Coordinates of C-alpha atoms (C1' of nucleotides) in Angstrom, one line a residue:
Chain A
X1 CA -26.7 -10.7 -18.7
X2 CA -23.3 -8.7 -18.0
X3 CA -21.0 -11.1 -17.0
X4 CA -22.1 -13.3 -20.1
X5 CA -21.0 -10.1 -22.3
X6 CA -17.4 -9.5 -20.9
X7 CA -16.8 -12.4 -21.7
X8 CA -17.6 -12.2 -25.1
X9 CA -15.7 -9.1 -24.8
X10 CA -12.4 -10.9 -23.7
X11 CA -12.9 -13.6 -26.5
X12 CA -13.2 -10.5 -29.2
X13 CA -9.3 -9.7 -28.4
X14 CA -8.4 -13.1 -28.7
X15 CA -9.8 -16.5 -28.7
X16 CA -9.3 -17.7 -25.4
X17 CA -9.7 -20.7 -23.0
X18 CA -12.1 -20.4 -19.4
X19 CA -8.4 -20.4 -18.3
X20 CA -7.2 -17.7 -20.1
X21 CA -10.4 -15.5 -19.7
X22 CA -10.2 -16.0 -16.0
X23 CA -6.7 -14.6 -16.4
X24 CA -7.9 -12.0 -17.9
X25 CA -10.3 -10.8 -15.5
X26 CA -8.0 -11.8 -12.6
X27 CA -4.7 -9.5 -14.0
X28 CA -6.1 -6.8 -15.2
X29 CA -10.1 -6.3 -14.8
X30 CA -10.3 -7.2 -11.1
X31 CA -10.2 -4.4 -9.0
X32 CA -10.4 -1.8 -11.4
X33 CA -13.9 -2.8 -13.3
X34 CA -15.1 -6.4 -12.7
X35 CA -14.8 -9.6 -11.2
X36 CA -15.3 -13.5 -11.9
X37 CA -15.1 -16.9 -10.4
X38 CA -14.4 -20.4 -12.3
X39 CA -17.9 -21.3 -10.7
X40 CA -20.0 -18.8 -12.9
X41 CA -17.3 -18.7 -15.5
X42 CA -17.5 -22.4 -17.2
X43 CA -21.1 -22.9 -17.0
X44 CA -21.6 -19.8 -18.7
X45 CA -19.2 -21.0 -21.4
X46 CA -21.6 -23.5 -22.1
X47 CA -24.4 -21.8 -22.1
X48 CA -22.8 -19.1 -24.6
X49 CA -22.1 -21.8 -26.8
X50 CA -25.8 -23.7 -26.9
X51 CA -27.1 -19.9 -27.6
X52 CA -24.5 -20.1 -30.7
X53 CA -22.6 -16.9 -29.8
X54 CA -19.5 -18.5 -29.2
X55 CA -18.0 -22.3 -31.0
X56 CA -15.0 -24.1 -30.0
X57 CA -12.0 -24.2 -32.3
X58 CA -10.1 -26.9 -30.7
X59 CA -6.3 -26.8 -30.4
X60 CA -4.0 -28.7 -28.4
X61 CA -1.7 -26.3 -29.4
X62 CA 1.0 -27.2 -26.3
X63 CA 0.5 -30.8 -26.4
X64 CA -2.0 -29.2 -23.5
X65 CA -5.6 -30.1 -24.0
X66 CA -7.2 -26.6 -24.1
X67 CA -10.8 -25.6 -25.3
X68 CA -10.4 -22.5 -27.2
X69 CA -13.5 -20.4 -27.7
X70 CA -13.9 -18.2 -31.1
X71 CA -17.2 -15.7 -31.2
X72 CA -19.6 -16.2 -33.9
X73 CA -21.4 -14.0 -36.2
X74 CA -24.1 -13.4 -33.9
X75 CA -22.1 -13.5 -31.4
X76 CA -20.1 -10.4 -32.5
X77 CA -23.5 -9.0 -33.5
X78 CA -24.4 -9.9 -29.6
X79 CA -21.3 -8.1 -28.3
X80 CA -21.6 -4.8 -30.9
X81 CA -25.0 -4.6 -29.7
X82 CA -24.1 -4.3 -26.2
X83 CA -21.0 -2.0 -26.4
X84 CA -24.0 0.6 -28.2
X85 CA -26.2 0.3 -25.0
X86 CA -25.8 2.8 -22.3
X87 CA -23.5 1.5 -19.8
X88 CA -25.4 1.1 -16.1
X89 CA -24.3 3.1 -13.4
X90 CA -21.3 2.1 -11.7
X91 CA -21.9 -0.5 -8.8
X92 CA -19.4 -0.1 -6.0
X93 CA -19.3 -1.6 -2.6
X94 CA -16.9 -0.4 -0.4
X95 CA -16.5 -1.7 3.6
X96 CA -13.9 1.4 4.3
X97 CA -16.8 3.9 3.5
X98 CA -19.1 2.3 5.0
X99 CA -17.2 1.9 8.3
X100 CA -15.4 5.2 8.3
X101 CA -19.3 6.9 7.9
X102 CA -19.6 4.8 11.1
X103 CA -16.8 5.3 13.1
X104 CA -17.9 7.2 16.7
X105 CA -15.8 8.3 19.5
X106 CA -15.6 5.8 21.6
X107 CA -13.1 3.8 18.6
X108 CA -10.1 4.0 18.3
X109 CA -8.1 6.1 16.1
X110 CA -4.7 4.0 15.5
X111 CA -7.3 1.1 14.1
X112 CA -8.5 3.9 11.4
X113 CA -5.2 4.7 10.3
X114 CA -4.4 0.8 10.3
X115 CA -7.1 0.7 7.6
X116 CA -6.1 3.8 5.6
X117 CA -2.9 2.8 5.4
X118 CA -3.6 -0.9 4.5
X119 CA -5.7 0.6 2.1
X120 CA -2.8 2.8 0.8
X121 CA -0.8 -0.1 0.7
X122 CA -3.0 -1.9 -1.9
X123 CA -3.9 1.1 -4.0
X124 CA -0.3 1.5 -4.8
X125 CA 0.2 -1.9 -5.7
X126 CA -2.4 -1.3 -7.8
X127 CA -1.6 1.8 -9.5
X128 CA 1.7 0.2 -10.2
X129 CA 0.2 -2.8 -11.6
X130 CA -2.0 -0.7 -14.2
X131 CA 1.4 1.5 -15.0
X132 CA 3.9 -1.4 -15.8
X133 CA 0.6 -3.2 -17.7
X134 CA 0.4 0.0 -20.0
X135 CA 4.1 -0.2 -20.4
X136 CA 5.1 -3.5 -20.9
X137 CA 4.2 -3.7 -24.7
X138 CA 2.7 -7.2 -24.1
X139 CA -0.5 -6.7 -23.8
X140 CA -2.7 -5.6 -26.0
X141 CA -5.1 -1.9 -25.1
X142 CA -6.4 -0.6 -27.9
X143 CA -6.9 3.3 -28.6
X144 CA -10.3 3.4 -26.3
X145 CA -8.6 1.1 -23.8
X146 CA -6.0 3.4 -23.1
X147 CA -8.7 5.8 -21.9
X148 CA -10.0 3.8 -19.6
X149 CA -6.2 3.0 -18.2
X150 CA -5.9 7.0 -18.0
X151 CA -9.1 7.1 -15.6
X152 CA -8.0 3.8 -13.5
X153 CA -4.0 6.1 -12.6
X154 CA -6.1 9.6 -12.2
X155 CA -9.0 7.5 -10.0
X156 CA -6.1 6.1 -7.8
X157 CA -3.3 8.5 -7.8
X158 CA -6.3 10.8 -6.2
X159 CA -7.3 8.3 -3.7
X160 CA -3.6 7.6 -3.0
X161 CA -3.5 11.5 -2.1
X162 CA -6.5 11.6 -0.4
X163 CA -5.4 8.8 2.0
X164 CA -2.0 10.6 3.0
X165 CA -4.1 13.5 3.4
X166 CA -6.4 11.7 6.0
X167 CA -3.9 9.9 7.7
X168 CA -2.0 12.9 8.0
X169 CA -5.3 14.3 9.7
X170 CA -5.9 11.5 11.9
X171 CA -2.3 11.6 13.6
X172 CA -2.0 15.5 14.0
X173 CA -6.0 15.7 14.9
X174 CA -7.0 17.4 12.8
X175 CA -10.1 16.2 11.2
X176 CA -12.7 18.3 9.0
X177 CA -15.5 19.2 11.8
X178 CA -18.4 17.4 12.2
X179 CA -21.7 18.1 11.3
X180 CA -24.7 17.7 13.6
X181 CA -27.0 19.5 14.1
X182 CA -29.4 17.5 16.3
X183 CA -26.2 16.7 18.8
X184 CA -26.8 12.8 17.6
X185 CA -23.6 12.1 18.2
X186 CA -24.2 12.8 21.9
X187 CA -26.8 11.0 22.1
X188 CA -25.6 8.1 20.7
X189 CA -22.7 7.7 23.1
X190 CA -25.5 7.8 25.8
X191 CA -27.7 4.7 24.0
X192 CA -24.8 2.9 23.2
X193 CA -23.6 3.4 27.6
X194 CA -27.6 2.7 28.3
X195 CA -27.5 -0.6 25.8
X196 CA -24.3 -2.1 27.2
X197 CA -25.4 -1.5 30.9
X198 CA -28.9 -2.8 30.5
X199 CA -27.8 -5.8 28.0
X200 CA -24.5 -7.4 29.3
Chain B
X1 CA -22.7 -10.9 6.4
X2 CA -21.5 -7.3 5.5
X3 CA -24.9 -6.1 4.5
X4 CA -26.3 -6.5 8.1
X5 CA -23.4 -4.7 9.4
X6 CA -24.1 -1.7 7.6
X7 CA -27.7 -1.9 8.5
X8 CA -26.6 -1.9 12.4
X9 CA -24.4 1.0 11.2
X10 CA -27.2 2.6 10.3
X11 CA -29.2 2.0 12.8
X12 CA -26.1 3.4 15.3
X13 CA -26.7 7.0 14.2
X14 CA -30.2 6.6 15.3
X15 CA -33.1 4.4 16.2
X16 CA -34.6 3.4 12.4
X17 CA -37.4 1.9 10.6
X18 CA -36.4 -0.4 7.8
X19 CA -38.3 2.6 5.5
X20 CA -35.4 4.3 6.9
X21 CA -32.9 2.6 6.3
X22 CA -33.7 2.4 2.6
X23 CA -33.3 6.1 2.9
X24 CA -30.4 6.2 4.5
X25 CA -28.8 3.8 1.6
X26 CA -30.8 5.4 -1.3
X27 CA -30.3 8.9 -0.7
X28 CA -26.7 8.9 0.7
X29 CA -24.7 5.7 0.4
X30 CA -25.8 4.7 -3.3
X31 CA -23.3 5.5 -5.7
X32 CA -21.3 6.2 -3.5
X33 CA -20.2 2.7 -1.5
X34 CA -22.9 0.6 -1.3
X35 CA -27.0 -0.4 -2.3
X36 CA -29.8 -2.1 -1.0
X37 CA -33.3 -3.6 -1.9
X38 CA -36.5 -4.1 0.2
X39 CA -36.2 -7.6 -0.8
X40 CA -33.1 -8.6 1.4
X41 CA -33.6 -5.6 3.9
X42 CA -36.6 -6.8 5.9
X43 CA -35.6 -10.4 5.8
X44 CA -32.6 -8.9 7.7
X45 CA -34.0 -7.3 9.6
X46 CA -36.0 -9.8 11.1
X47 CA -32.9 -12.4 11.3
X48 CA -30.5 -9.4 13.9
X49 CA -34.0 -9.1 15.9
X50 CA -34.2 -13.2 16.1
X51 CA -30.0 -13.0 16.6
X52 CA -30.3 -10.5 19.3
X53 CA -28.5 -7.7 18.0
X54 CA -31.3 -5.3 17.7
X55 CA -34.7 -4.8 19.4
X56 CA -37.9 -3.4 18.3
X57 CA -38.6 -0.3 20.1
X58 CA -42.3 0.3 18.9
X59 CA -43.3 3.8 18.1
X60 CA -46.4 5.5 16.8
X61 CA -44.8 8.5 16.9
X62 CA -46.4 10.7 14.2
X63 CA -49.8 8.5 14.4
X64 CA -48.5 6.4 11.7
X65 CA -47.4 3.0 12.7
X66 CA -43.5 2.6 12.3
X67 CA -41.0 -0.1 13.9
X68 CA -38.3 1.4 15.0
X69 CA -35.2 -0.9 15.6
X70 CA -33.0 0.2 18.3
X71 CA -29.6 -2.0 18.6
X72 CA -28.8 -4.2 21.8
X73 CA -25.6 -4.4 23.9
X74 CA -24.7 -7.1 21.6
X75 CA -25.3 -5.6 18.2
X76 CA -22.8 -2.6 19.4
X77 CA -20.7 -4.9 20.4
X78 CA -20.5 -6.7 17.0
X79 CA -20.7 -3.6 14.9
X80 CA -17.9 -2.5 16.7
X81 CA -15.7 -5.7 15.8
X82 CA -16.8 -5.2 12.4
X83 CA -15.8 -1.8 12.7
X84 CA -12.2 -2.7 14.1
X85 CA -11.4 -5.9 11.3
X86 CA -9.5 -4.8 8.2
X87 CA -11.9 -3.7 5.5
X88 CA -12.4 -5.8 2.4
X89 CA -10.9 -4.4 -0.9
X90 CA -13.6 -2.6 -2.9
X91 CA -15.8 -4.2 -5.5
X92 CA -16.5 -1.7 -8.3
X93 CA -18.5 -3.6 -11.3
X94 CA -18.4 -0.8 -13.9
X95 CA -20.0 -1.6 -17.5
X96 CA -18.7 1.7 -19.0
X97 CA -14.9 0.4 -18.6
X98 CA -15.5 -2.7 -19.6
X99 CA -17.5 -1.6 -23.0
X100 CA -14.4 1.1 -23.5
X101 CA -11.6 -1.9 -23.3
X102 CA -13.7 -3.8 -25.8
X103 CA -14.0 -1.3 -28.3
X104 CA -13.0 -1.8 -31.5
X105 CA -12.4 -0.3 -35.0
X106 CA -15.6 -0.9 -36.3
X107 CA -17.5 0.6 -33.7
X108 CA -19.1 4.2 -34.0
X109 CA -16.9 6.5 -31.9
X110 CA -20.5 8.9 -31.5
X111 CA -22.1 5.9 -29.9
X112 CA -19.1 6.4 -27.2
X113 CA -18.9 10.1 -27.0
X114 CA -22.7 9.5 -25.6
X115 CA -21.8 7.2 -23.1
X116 CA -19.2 9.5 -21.6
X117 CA -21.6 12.3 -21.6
X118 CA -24.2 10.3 -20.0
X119 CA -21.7 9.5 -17.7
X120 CA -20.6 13.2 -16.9
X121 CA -24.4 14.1 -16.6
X122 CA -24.5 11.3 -13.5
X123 CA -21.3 12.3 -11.9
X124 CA -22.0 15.8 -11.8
X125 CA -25.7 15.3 -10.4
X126 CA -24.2 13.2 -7.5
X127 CA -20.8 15.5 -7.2
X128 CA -23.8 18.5 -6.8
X129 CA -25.5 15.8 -4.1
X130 CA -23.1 15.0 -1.9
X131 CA -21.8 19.1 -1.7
X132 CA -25.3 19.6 -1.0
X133 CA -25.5 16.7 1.9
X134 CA -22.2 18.0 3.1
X135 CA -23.9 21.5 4.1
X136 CA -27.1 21.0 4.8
X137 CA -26.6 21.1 8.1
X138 CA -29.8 18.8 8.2
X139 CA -27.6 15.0 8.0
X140 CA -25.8 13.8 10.6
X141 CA -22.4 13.6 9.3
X142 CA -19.0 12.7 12.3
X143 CA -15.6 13.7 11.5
X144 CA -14.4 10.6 10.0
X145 CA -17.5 10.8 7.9
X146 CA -16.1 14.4 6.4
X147 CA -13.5 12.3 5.6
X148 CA -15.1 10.2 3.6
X149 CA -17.3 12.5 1.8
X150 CA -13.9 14.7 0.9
X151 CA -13.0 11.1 -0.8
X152 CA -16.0 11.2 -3.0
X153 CA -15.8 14.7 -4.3
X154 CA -12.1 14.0 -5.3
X155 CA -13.0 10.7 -6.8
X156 CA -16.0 13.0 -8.4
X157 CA -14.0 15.7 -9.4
X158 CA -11.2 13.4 -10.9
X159 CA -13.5 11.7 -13.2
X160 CA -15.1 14.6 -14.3
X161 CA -12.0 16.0 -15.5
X162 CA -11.2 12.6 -17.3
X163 CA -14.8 12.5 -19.1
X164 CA -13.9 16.0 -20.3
X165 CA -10.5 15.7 -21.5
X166 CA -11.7 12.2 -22.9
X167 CA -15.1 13.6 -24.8
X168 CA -12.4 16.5 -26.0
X169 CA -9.9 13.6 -27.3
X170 CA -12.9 11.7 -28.7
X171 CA -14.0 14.9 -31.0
X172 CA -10.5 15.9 -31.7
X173 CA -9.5 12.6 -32.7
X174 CA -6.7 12.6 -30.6
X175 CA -6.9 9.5 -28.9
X176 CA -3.6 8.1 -26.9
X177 CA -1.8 5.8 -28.8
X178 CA -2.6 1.9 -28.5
X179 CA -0.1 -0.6 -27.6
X180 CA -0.6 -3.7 -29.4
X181 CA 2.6 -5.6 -30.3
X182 CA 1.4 -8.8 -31.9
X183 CA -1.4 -6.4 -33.9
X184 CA -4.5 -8.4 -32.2
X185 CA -6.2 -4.8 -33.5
X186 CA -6.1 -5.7 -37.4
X187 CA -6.4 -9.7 -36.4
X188 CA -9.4 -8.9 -34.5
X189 CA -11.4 -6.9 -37.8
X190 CA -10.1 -10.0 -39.7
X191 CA -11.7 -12.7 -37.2
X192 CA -14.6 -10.5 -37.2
X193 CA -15.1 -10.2 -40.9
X194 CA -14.9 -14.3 -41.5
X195 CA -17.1 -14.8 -38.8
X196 CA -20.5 -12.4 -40.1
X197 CA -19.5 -14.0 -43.4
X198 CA -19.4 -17.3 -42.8
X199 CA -22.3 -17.1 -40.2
X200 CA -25.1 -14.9 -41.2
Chain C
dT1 C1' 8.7 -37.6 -6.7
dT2 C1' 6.6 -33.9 -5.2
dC3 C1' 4.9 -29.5 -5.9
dC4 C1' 3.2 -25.8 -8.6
dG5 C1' 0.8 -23.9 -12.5
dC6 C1' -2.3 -25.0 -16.1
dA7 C1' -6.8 -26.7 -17.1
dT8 C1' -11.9 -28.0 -16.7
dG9 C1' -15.8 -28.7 -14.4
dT10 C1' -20.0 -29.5 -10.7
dA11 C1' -23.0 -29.2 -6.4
dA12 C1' -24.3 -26.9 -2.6
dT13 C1' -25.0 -22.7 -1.0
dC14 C1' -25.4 -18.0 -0.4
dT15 C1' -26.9 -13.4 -1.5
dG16 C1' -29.6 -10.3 -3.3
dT17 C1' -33.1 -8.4 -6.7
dT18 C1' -37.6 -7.9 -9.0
dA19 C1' -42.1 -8.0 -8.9
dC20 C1' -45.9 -8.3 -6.4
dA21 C1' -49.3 -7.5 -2.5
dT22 C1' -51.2 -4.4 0.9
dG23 C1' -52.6 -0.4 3.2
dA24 C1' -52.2 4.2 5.8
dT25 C1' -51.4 9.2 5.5
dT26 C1' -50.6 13.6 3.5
dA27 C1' -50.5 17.3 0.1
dC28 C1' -52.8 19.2 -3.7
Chain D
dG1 C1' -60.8 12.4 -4.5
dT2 C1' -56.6 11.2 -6.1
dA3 C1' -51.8 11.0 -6.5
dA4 C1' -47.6 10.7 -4.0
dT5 C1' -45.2 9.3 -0.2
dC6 C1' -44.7 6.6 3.8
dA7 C1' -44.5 1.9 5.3
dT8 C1' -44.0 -3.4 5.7
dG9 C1' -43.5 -7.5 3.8
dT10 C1' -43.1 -12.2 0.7
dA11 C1' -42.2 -15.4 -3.3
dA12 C1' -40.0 -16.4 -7.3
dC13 C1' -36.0 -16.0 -9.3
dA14 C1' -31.4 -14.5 -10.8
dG15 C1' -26.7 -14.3 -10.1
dA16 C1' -22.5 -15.6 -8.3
dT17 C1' -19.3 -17.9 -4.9
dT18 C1' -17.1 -21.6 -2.3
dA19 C1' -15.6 -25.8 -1.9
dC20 C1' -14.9 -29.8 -4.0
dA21 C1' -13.3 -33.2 -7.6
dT22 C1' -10.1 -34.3 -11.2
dG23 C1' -6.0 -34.7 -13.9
dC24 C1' -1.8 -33.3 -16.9
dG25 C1' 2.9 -31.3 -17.6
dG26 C1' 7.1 -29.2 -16.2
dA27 C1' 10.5 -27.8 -12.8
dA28 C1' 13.2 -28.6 -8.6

DNA sequence: TTCCGCATGTAATCTGTTACATGATTAC
DNA sequence: GTAATCATGTAACAGATTACATGCGGAA
């Protein structure tokens, strides 16, 4: 039911289009809180609108034919209702984790510190993004809004340090120790030999 | 395809039961880059066996029947391609953000305050987790896994100090200005107001 | 006149979760 | 003996994406 109330969220600022909503999530949610594809988008337009939370106000206020969406009573009623809930936990999903967690000694380091510094590379563009979006005076963040901005540069300006910090590490070797305490990582050298001499 | 990737990740630290691997996601991985259900994880399961990329290695090792799933020469192989290709960028779905940009006048600024100290609550149980995970000396953890875990307790630690100085802003009233050039703010309690009028 | 951005939409598919079903073993 | 944990699995469903289909308006 989430998706179906940010975008009730994004029709509160403003009535708004499936364009303009998808804008919306595309500019400035994505990446830092959500995502959102046309293909779930429109039909849920529709649906929103048979469950009377949302109506369309038609303008063809360019000479463009556009299909403006306003909320309705209940579905500001819908929207207050969910901003009172307690937010879930965050859901994040994250390949670089999951791979570094992986990473064993027979790969190679220069493809690591490709990733970190690709990585680096779009969490600057990023951070830069969210900064010139606070400052533009264009757009509208509200008081609460602004918060949320304030955790999106701390979040990244501490990743951003963190990833100098490990690439830094990588090049000069000098990573953290390890920890194991059953010599796994031994012994997974000696499956993986044993699998790829038995297998290929 | 990235969820059976990390499940022969998994699987590379040691030979694992899909009851294992659960753990392995649940206790470590959750919250902080990635999740998992039973549902999709023995379905998987089955489909690398049928693929070739991992083989059942049966064991009743404590009396209690267990398959254990032990990767091939080809499952290192292709976890070690996946390895070596460019991460995705992360996918973070976060309600809390998206409930704080929607925010609005009307709404009861307690009602927030809650949120963030739910919030705080959860981030400081999982910051207390992972130290604990980190010196155990019980998990199997490599050097570029330190790494990683370093990464979380900054991210941890960052948003800690944000939910404090943002609970203290919230109670102070001193809240960052907004920015809101074409006053959407005042529109928006106006569109509200003719819509619960007209509607209800 | 051709390409790009605006604009809406659908069908097929993929991915994953929830809830259910089952049963053994261990700690109290 | 009974509750918790270990352990494997399926069916129904929910949720979302990708690729496709269509067309207008403005700029080069």
């Amino acid at each position: 039911m989430s998706i179906e109330h940010s975008i009730l969220a994004v029709i509160s600022f403003r009535p708004s289009s499936g364009y303009d909503i998808k804008a919306e999530f595309e500019h400035k949610a994505a990446g830092l809180y959500w995502g959102l594809s046309y293909g779930s988008l429109y039909p849920k337009l529709k649906k929103l609108e048979d469950e009377g939370f949302i109506v369309t106000v038609e303008s063809d206020n360019d000479g463009r034919k556009k299909k403006l969406y306003e909320l309705t009573g209940k579905g500001w009623l819908e929207l207050e209702s969910w901003l009172a809930q307690t937010p879930a936990a965050p859901a994040i999903k994250d390949e670089l984790f999951m791979k570094m967690a992986a990473w064993h000694e027979e790969m190679d380091m220069h493809t690591l510190s490709d990733h970190l510094r690709k990585r680096e590379n779009e969490s600057e563009e990023l951070l830069s993004y969210v900064k010139i979006w606070k400052g533009n005076n264009t757009s509208y963040i509200n008081k609460v809004g602004m918060l949320a901005i304030r955790y999106a540069e701390l979040k990244l300006e501490a990743e951003l340090k963190w990833l100098k910090e490990s690439i830094d590490a990588i090049k000069n070797d000098e990573l953290p120790a390890s920890q194991d305490p059953f010599d796994l990582g031994g012994k997974q050298l000696e499956r993986r030999k044993a699998a790829l001499k038995t297998d290929i």
